[in-house]
PDB file of C-alpha atoms in Angstrom:
ATOM      1  CA  MET P  63      57.946 -59.164 128.281  1.00  0.00           C
ATOM      2  CA  THR P  64      55.940 -57.635 131.225  1.00  0.00           C
ATOM      3  CA  GLU P  65      56.247 -58.466 135.094  1.00  0.00           C
ATOM      4  CA  GLU P  66      53.027 -60.909 134.839  1.00  0.00           C
ATOM      5  CA  SER P  67      55.137 -63.273 132.313  1.00  0.00           C
ATOM      6  CA  THR P  68      55.694 -66.376 134.029  1.00  0.00           C
ATOM      7  CA  GLU P  69      57.956 -69.182 132.745  1.00  0.00           C
ATOM      8  CA  GLU P  70      54.949 -71.187 131.692  1.00  0.00           C
ATOM      9  CA  ASN P  71      53.687 -68.270 129.220  1.00  0.00           C
ATOM     10  CA  VAL P  72      56.915 -67.821 127.918  1.00  0.00           C
ATOM     11  CA  VAL P  73      57.559 -71.418 126.550  1.00  0.00           C
ATOM     12  CA  LYS P  74      53.919 -71.226 125.016  1.00  0.00           C
ATOM     13  CA  THR P  75      53.476 -70.704 121.269  1.00  0.00           C
ATOM     14  CA  LEU P  76      51.273 -67.873 120.346  1.00  0.00           C
ATOM     15  CA  HIS P  77      49.047 -68.416 117.334  1.00  0.00           C
ATOM     16  CA  VAL P  78      48.411 -65.168 115.441  1.00  0.00           C
ATOM     17  CA  LEU P  79      45.039 -65.461 113.305  1.00  0.00           C
ATOM     18  CA  SER P  80      44.479 -63.407 110.046  1.00  0.00           C
ATOM     19  CA  PRO P  81      42.450 -60.147 111.054  1.00  0.00           C
ATOM     20  CA  VAL P  82      40.840 -59.944 107.617  1.00  0.00           C
ATOM     21  CA  PRO P  83      40.108 -62.227 104.666  1.00  0.00           C
ATOM     22  CA  GLY P  84      42.477 -61.863 101.787  1.00  0.00           C
ATOM     23  CA  VAL P  85      45.945 -62.704 100.330  1.00  0.00           C
ATOM     24  CA  CYS P  86      49.117 -63.314 102.538  1.00  0.00           C
ATOM     25  CA  THR P  87      51.792 -61.109 101.430  1.00  0.00           C
ATOM     26  CA  PRO P  88      55.221 -60.831 102.740  1.00  0.00           C
ATOM     27  CA  LEU P  89      55.902 -57.961 105.004  1.00  0.00           C
ATOM     28  CA  GLY P  90      58.702 -56.417 102.777  1.00  0.00           C
ATOM     29  CA  ARG P  91      55.946 -55.845 100.015  1.00  0.00           C
ATOM     30  CA  VAL P  92      54.068 -53.293 101.977  1.00  0.00           C
ATOM     31  CA  PRO P  93      54.662 -49.980 100.351  1.00  0.00           C
ATOM     32  CA  ASP P  94      55.650 -48.472 103.771  1.00  0.00           C
ATOM     33  CA  SER P  95      59.216 -48.654 104.796  1.00  0.00           C
ATOM     34  CA  VAL P  96      58.421 -48.691 108.522  1.00  0.00           C
ATOM     35  CA  PHE P  97      56.502 -51.957 108.205  1.00  0.00           C
ATOM     36  CA  ALA P  98      58.460 -53.323 105.267  1.00  0.00           C
ATOM     37  CA  GLN P  99      61.796 -53.038 106.949  1.00  0.00           C
ATOM     38  CA  GLY P 100      60.402 -54.556 110.055  1.00  0.00           C
ATOM     39  CA  LEU P 101      61.172 -51.371 112.253  1.00  0.00           C
ATOM     40  CA  VAL P 102      58.204 -52.224 114.761  1.00  0.00           C
ATOM     41  CA  GLY P 103      58.635 -55.932 114.622  1.00  0.00           C
ATOM     42  CA  PRO P 104      58.377 -58.992 112.294  1.00  0.00           C
ATOM     43  CA  GLY P 105      55.113 -60.293 110.852  1.00  0.00           C
ATOM     44  CA  VAL P 106      52.971 -60.923 107.783  1.00  0.00           C
ATOM     45  CA  ALA P 107      50.499 -58.728 105.780  1.00  0.00           C
ATOM     46  CA  VAL P 108      47.307 -59.474 104.250  1.00  0.00           C
ATOM     47  CA  ALA P 109      45.886 -57.882 101.254  1.00  0.00           C
ATOM     48  CA  PRO P 110      42.155 -57.992 102.243  1.00  0.00           C
ATOM     49  CA  LEU P 111      39.389 -58.538  99.989  1.00  0.00           C
ATOM     50  CA  PRO P 112      37.681 -55.575  98.344  1.00  0.00           C
ATOM     51  CA  GLU P 113      34.564 -55.524 100.166  1.00  0.00           C
ATOM     52  CA  PRO P 114      33.103 -54.266 103.572  1.00  0.00           C
ATOM     53  CA  ILE P 115      34.523 -56.577 106.295  1.00  0.00           C
ATOM     54  CA  ASP P 116      35.320 -56.692 110.124  1.00  0.00           C
ATOM     55  CA  ALA P 117      39.023 -56.691 111.150  1.00  0.00           C
ATOM     56  CA  VAL P 118      39.085 -59.238 114.071  1.00  0.00           C
ATOM     57  CA  ALA P 119      41.341 -59.650 116.888  1.00  0.00           C
ATOM     58  CA  PRO P 120      44.097 -61.984 115.790  1.00  0.00           C
ATOM     59  CA  VAL P 121      44.949 -63.107 119.267  1.00  0.00           C
ATOM     60  CA  ASP P 122      43.096 -63.020 122.902  1.00  0.00           C
ATOM     61  CA  GLY P 123      44.349 -60.220 124.947  1.00  0.00           C
ATOM     62  CA  ARG P 124      43.888 -56.733 126.211  1.00  0.00           C
ATOM     63  CA  LEU P 125      43.323 -53.873 123.654  1.00  0.00           C
ATOM     64  CA  VAL P 126      45.855 -51.678 124.558  1.00  0.00           C
ATOM     65  CA  LYS P 127      45.660 -49.192 121.703  1.00  0.00           C
ATOM     66  CA  LEU P 128      42.758 -48.267 119.575  1.00  0.00           C
ATOM     67  CA  HIS P 129      42.858 -46.166 116.901  1.00  0.00           C
ATOM     68  CA  SER P 130      40.285 -45.910 114.063  1.00  0.00           C
ATOM     69  CA  HIS P 131      42.659 -47.287 111.542  1.00  0.00           C
ATOM     70  CA  ALA P 132      44.883 -49.657 113.818  1.00  0.00           C
ATOM     71  CA  PHE P 133      45.092 -51.561 117.136  1.00  0.00           C
ATOM     72  CA  VAL P 134      47.455 -53.235 119.444  1.00  0.00           C
ATOM     73  CA  ILE P 135      46.492 -56.299 121.521  1.00  0.00           C
ATOM     74  CA  ARG P 136      48.778 -57.001 124.312  1.00  0.00           C
ATOM     75  CA  THR P 137      48.794 -61.155 124.928  1.00  0.00           C
ATOM     76  CA  PRO P 138      48.709 -62.582 128.743  1.00  0.00           C
ATOM     77  CA  CYS P 139      52.204 -63.389 127.867  1.00  0.00           C
ATOM     78  CA  GLY P 140      53.091 -59.780 127.155  1.00  0.00           C
ATOM     79  CA  ARG P 141      53.596 -59.640 123.472  1.00  0.00           C
ATOM     80  CA  GLY P 142      51.889 -56.968 121.640  1.00  0.00           C
ATOM     81  CA  VAL P 143      50.376 -57.859 118.349  1.00  0.00           C
ATOM     82  CA  LEU P 144      49.617 -54.710 115.914  1.00  0.00           C
ATOM     83  CA  VAL P 145      47.038 -54.672 113.272  1.00  0.00           C
ATOM     84  CA  HIS P 146      47.097 -51.879 110.784  1.00  0.00           C
ATOM     85  CA  LEU P 147      44.145 -51.297 108.307  1.00  0.00           C
ATOM     86  CA  GLY P 148      45.721 -49.982 105.209  1.00  0.00           C
ATOM     87  CA  ILE P 149      48.774 -47.649 104.426  1.00  0.00           C
ATOM     88  CA  ASP P 150      48.502 -43.841 105.203  1.00  0.00           C
ATOM     89  CA  THR P 151      44.898 -44.520 106.775  1.00  0.00           C
ATOM     90  CA  VAL P 152      45.656 -42.229 109.575  1.00  0.00           C
ATOM     91  CA  LYS P 153      44.967 -39.459 107.134  1.00  0.00           C
ATOM     92  CA  LEU P 154      41.359 -40.621 106.834  1.00  0.00           C
ATOM     93  CA  ASN P 155      40.614 -39.366 110.403  1.00  0.00           C
ATOM     94  CA  GLY P 156      38.497 -42.341 111.116  1.00  0.00           C
ATOM     95  CA  GLU P 157      36.151 -41.914 108.293  1.00  0.00           C
ATOM     96  CA  GLY P 158      34.902 -45.261 107.117  1.00  0.00           C
ATOM     97  CA  PHE P 159      36.031 -47.011 110.261  1.00  0.00           C
ATOM     98  CA  VAL P 160      33.488 -48.239 112.998  1.00  0.00           C
ATOM     99  CA  PRO P 161      35.137 -49.614 116.264  1.00  0.00           C
ATOM    100  CA  HIS P 162      32.972 -52.011 117.981  1.00  0.00           C
ATOM    101  CA  VAL P 163      35.049 -52.449 121.318  1.00  0.00           C
ATOM    102  CA  ALA P 164      36.641 -49.609 123.624  1.00  0.00           C
ATOM    103  CA  GLN P 165      40.469 -49.401 124.266  1.00  0.00           C
ATOM    104  CA  GLY P 166      41.299 -51.415 127.578  1.00  0.00           C
ATOM    105  CA  GLU P 167      38.885 -54.107 126.998  1.00  0.00           C
ATOM    106  CA  GLU P 168      39.669 -57.753 127.021  1.00  0.00           C
ATOM    107  CA  VAL P 169      38.946 -59.320 123.713  1.00  0.00           C
ATOM    108  CA  LYS P 170      39.012 -62.828 122.174  1.00  0.00           C
ATOM    109  CA  ALA P 171      40.908 -63.938 118.864  1.00  0.00           C
ATOM    110  CA  GLY P 172      38.400 -63.896 116.278  1.00  0.00           C
ATOM    111  CA  GLN P 173      36.139 -60.993 117.944  1.00  0.00           C
ATOM    112  CA  ALA P 174      35.305 -58.128 115.595  1.00  0.00           C
ATOM    113  CA  ILE P 175      37.139 -54.976 116.422  1.00  0.00           C
ATOM    114  CA  ILE P 176      36.563 -52.439 113.558  1.00  0.00           C
ATOM    115  CA  SER P 177      34.240 -52.584 110.453  1.00  0.00           C
ATOM    116  CA  TRP P 178      35.779 -51.051 107.252  1.00  0.00           C
ATOM    117  CA  ASP P 179      35.671 -51.096 103.721  1.00  0.00           C
ATOM    118  CA  PRO P 180      38.921 -52.036 101.741  1.00  0.00           C
ATOM    119  CA  ALA P 181      37.721 -51.156  98.434  1.00  0.00           C
ATOM    120  CA  ALA P 182      36.801 -47.509  99.649  1.00  0.00           C
ATOM    121  CA  VAL P 183      40.360 -47.032 100.930  1.00  0.00           C
ATOM    122  CA  ALA P 184      41.737 -48.222  97.744  1.00  0.00           C
ATOM    123  CA  ALA P 185      39.209 -46.061  95.784  1.00  0.00           C
ATOM    124  CA  GLY P 186      40.655 -43.112  97.926  1.00  0.00           C
ATOM    125  CA  GLY P 187      44.236 -44.032  96.547  1.00  0.00           C
ATOM    126  CA  ARG P 188      45.557 -45.944  99.453  1.00  0.00           C
ATOM    127  CA  ASP P 189      46.799 -49.337  99.717  1.00  0.00           C
ATOM    128  CA  PRO P 190      44.355 -51.162 101.983  1.00  0.00           C
ATOM    129  CA  ILE P 191      46.743 -53.868 102.984  1.00  0.00           C
ATOM    130  CA  CYS P 192      46.944 -54.881 106.623  1.00  0.00           C
ATOM    131  CA  PRO P 193      50.444 -55.537 108.243  1.00  0.00           C
ATOM    132  CA  VAL P 194      50.040 -57.758 111.355  1.00  0.00           C
ATOM    133  CA  VAL P 195      52.933 -57.023 113.358  1.00  0.00           C
ATOM    134  CA  VAL P 196      54.364 -58.621 116.603  1.00  0.00           C
ATOM    135  CA  LEU P 197      56.041 -55.712 118.423  1.00  0.00           C
ATOM    136  CA  ASP P 198      59.614 -55.784 119.790  1.00  0.00           C
ATOM    137  CA  THR P 199      60.110 -59.583 118.829  1.00  0.00           C
ATOM    138  CA  PRO P 200      63.213 -61.265 117.193  1.00  0.00           C
ATOM    139  CA  ALA P 201      62.258 -62.052 113.790  1.00  0.00           C
ATOM    140  CA  GLU P 202      63.440 -65.816 114.125  1.00  0.00           C
ATOM    141  CA  LEU P 203      60.501 -66.366 116.401  1.00  0.00           C
ATOM    142  CA  VAL P 204      57.982 -65.776 113.927  1.00  0.00           C
ATOM    143  CA  ARG P 205      57.170 -69.163 112.256  1.00  0.00           C
ATOM    144  CA  ASN P 206      54.644 -71.265 110.444  1.00  0.00           C
ATOM    145  CA  ILE P 207      54.129 -68.278 108.085  1.00  0.00           C
ATOM    146  CA  THR P 208      51.186 -69.071 105.697  1.00  0.00           C
ATOM    147  CA  THR P 209      52.582 -69.172 102.130  1.00  0.00           C
ATOM    148  CA  GLU P 210      52.861 -66.121 100.081  1.00  0.00           C
ATOM    149  CA  GLY P 211      49.892 -65.751  97.675  1.00  0.00           C
ATOM    150  CA  THR P 212      47.401 -68.095  99.843  1.00  0.00           C
ATOM    151  CA  GLU P 213      43.890 -66.853 100.194  1.00  0.00           C
ATOM    152  CA  ILE P 214      43.233 -66.958 103.927  1.00  0.00           C
ATOM    153  CA  ALA P 215      39.888 -66.561 105.758  1.00  0.00           C
ATOM    154  CA  SER P 216      39.422 -63.885 108.512  1.00  0.00           C
ATOM    155  CA  GLY P 217      40.314 -65.892 111.901  1.00  0.00           C
ATOM    156  CA  SER P 218      42.403 -68.597 110.245  1.00  0.00           C
ATOM    157  CA  PRO P 219      46.018 -69.243 111.318  1.00  0.00           C
ATOM    158  CA  LEU P 220      48.398 -66.507 109.874  1.00  0.00           C
ATOM    159  CA  PHE P 221      51.728 -67.437 111.756  1.00  0.00           C
ATOM    160  CA  THR P 222      53.056 -68.532 115.232  1.00  0.00           C
ATOM    161  CA  VAL P 223      55.245 -66.969 117.571  1.00  0.00           C
ATOM    162  CA  GLY P 224      57.819 -68.828 119.752  1.00  0.00           C
ATOM    163  CA  PRO P 225      58.357 -70.457 121.862  1.00  0.00           C
ATOM    164  CA  GLU P 226      61.380 -68.933 122.855  1.00  0.00           C
ATOM    165  CA  ASN P 227      63.687 -72.034 122.759  1.00  0.00           C
TER     166      ASN P 227
ATOM    167  CA  MET B 255      58.743 -40.534 129.694  1.00  0.00           C
ATOM    168  CA  GLY B 256      59.111 -36.927 129.813  1.00  0.00           C
ATOM    169  CA  ASP B 257      62.863 -37.153 129.549  1.00  0.00           C
ATOM    170  CA  LYS B 258      62.309 -39.368 126.526  1.00  0.00           C
ATOM    171  CA  ALA B 259      59.922 -36.732 124.952  1.00  0.00           C
ATOM    172  CA  GLU B 260      62.666 -34.087 125.738  1.00  0.00           C
ATOM    173  CA  ARG B 261      65.344 -36.073 123.970  1.00  0.00           C
ATOM    174  CA  ILE B 262      63.272 -36.792 120.968  1.00  0.00           C
ATOM    175  CA  LEU B 263      62.448 -33.173 120.594  1.00  0.00           C
ATOM    176  CA  ALA B 264      66.010 -32.242 120.835  1.00  0.00           C
ATOM    177  CA  GLY B 265      66.928 -34.966 118.304  1.00  0.00           C
ATOM    178  CA  LEU B 266      64.375 -33.264 115.980  1.00  0.00           C
ATOM    179  CA  GLY B 267      66.171 -29.913 116.192  1.00  0.00           C
ATOM    180  CA  GLY B 268      64.465 -28.396 119.089  1.00  0.00           C
ATOM    181  CA  ALA B 269      60.639 -26.859 119.251  1.00  0.00           C
ATOM    182  CA  GLU B 270      61.723 -24.051 117.083  1.00  0.00           C
ATOM    183  CA  ASN B 271      62.667 -26.632 114.290  1.00  0.00           C
ATOM    184  CA  LEU B 272      59.407 -28.542 114.439  1.00  0.00           C
ATOM    185  CA  VAL B 273      56.514 -27.343 111.907  1.00  0.00           C
ATOM    186  CA  GLU B 274      54.126 -30.011 112.535  1.00  0.00           C
ATOM    187  CA  MET B 275      53.521 -33.434 114.446  1.00  0.00           C
ATOM    188  CA  GLU B 276      51.228 -36.199 114.556  1.00  0.00           C
ATOM    189  CA  ALA B 277      51.187 -39.614 115.913  1.00  0.00           C
ATOM    190  CA  CYS B 278      50.283 -42.504 113.986  1.00  0.00           C
ATOM    191  CA  ILE B 279      50.064 -45.858 115.953  1.00  0.00           C
ATOM    192  CA  THR B 280      53.902 -46.777 115.691  1.00  0.00           C
ATOM    193  CA  ARG B 281      55.373 -43.513 114.751  1.00  0.00           C
ATOM    194  CA  LEU B 282      55.735 -39.771 115.128  1.00  0.00           C
ATOM    195  CA  ARG B 283      55.286 -38.158 111.776  1.00  0.00           C
ATOM    196  CA  THR B 284      56.901 -34.717 111.932  1.00  0.00           C
ATOM    197  CA  GLU B 285      57.869 -31.879 109.545  1.00  0.00           C
ATOM    198  CA  VAL B 286      60.872 -29.859 110.449  1.00  0.00           C
ATOM    199  CA  LYS B 287      61.961 -26.426 108.970  1.00  0.00           C
ATOM    200  CA  ASP B 288      65.762 -27.608 108.587  1.00  0.00           C
ATOM    201  CA  ALA B 289      66.235 -31.440 108.246  1.00  0.00           C
ATOM    202  CA  SER B 290      69.998 -31.027 108.810  1.00  0.00           C
ATOM    203  CA  LEU B 291      69.149 -30.262 112.348  1.00  0.00           C
ATOM    204  CA  VAL B 292      67.685 -33.468 112.856  1.00  0.00           C
ATOM    205  CA  ASP B 293      70.023 -35.812 114.831  1.00  0.00           C
ATOM    206  CA  GLN B 294      69.191 -39.384 113.699  1.00  0.00           C
ATOM    207  CA  ALA B 295      71.785 -41.075 116.378  1.00  0.00           C
ATOM    208  CA  ALA B 296      70.265 -38.986 119.166  1.00  0.00           C
ATOM    209  CA  LEU B 297      66.841 -39.946 118.348  1.00  0.00           C
ATOM    210  CA  ARG B 298      67.985 -43.751 118.176  1.00  0.00           C
ATOM    211  CA  ALA B 299      69.639 -43.372 121.673  1.00  0.00           C
ATOM    212  CA  ALA B 300      66.341 -41.475 122.914  1.00  0.00           C
ATOM    213  CA  GLY B 301      64.800 -45.119 121.872  1.00  0.00           C
ATOM    214  CA  ALA B 302      63.525 -44.906 118.422  1.00  0.00           C
ATOM    215  CA  HIS B 303      63.625 -48.116 116.548  1.00  0.00           C
ATOM    216  CA  GLY B 304      64.258 -46.088 113.290  1.00  0.00           C
ATOM    217  CA  VAL B 305      64.198 -42.714 111.576  1.00  0.00           C
ATOM    218  CA  LEU B 306      62.844 -42.227 108.155  1.00  0.00           C
ATOM    219  CA  CYS B 307      63.756 -39.103 106.405  1.00  0.00           C
ATOM    220  CA  SER B 308      62.043 -37.767 103.173  1.00  0.00           C
ATOM    221  CA  GLY B 309      63.121 -34.101 102.596  1.00  0.00           C
ATOM    222  CA  THR B 310      61.782 -32.101 105.499  1.00  0.00           C
ATOM    223  CA  VAL B 311      59.330 -34.958 106.695  1.00  0.00           C
ATOM    224  CA  ILE B 312      61.043 -36.878 109.362  1.00  0.00           C
ATOM    225  CA  GLN B 313      59.161 -40.110 110.860  1.00  0.00           C
ATOM    226  CA  VAL B 314      60.581 -41.339 114.134  1.00  0.00           C
ATOM    227  CA  VAL B 315      59.401 -44.995 114.773  1.00  0.00           C
ATOM    228  CA  VAL B 316      58.749 -45.193 118.357  1.00  0.00           C
ATOM    229  CA  GLY B 317      56.216 -48.279 118.752  1.00  0.00           C
ATOM    230  CA  PRO B 318      52.864 -48.080 120.247  1.00  0.00           C
ATOM    231  CA  GLU B 319      53.436 -45.441 122.865  1.00  0.00           C
ATOM    232  CA  ALA B 320      53.620 -42.849 119.724  1.00  0.00           C
ATOM    233  CA  ASP B 321      50.177 -40.943 120.967  1.00  0.00           C
ATOM    234  CA  THR B 322      51.428 -40.623 124.536  1.00  0.00           C
ATOM    235  CA  LEU B 323      54.913 -39.513 123.643  1.00  0.00           C
ATOM    236  CA  ALA B 324      53.284 -37.148 120.886  1.00  0.00           C
ATOM    237  CA  GLU B 325      51.152 -35.654 123.818  1.00  0.00           C
ATOM    238  CA  ASP B 326      54.405 -35.291 126.144  1.00  0.00           C
ATOM    239  CA  ILE B 327      56.340 -33.433 123.275  1.00  0.00           C
ATOM    240  CA  GLU B 328      53.172 -31.202 122.713  1.00  0.00           C
ATOM    241  CA  ASP B 329      53.693 -30.079 126.468  1.00  0.00           C
ATOM    242  CA  LEU B 330      56.979 -29.229 125.902  1.00  0.00           C
ATOM    243  CA  LEU B 331      55.884 -26.896 123.101  1.00  0.00           C
TER     244      LEU B 331
END
């Protein structure tokens, strides 16, 4: 929560959309302990379709962090939502990832943030799975998680966060 | 922040123990000379959400401030 949080914002439910088209997968199955153990927060992963795609914003807010292979959006109610495109993709040094917005910009849910090709990531020996994580949030606030194994379209509801009570 | 950087560097065994460090979006990936000098409790006390050790590769989970923290630590080296 940040200073600009208001009581009105806190009781709102945050709807988090899938940033990529793919198959819903529990975070615990992501082959990276930081995500699998929920060390940065709770969430869901999406195993993306193996074709060139745009990763879209899962929520409205400010793009507070933009790396070539990952980004964080800070919502108006102060939550940070992290999207990570593949595992160990920091090692690719941005190759194959094309950003469409700049860090610090306001973005809308569903807006294209980064173009990339999960099949190319997989061909390089890395898992292209995309953890979608709500930072610094109690796991019990993450609800309405799309059933494991469901095929989900980009921009479709993935899970909700809150309300707090 | 500067203080946090100092405490994390100390928890990793100090500048002389650090071989390599890079920031991913949520974590510092570091390689140290001597993993026995890494103080996980101190790293957690400094604000790390978790510490993952695999041989001399130590990952310190710090959240999305990882890149600014890495710059602060590099300033201390």
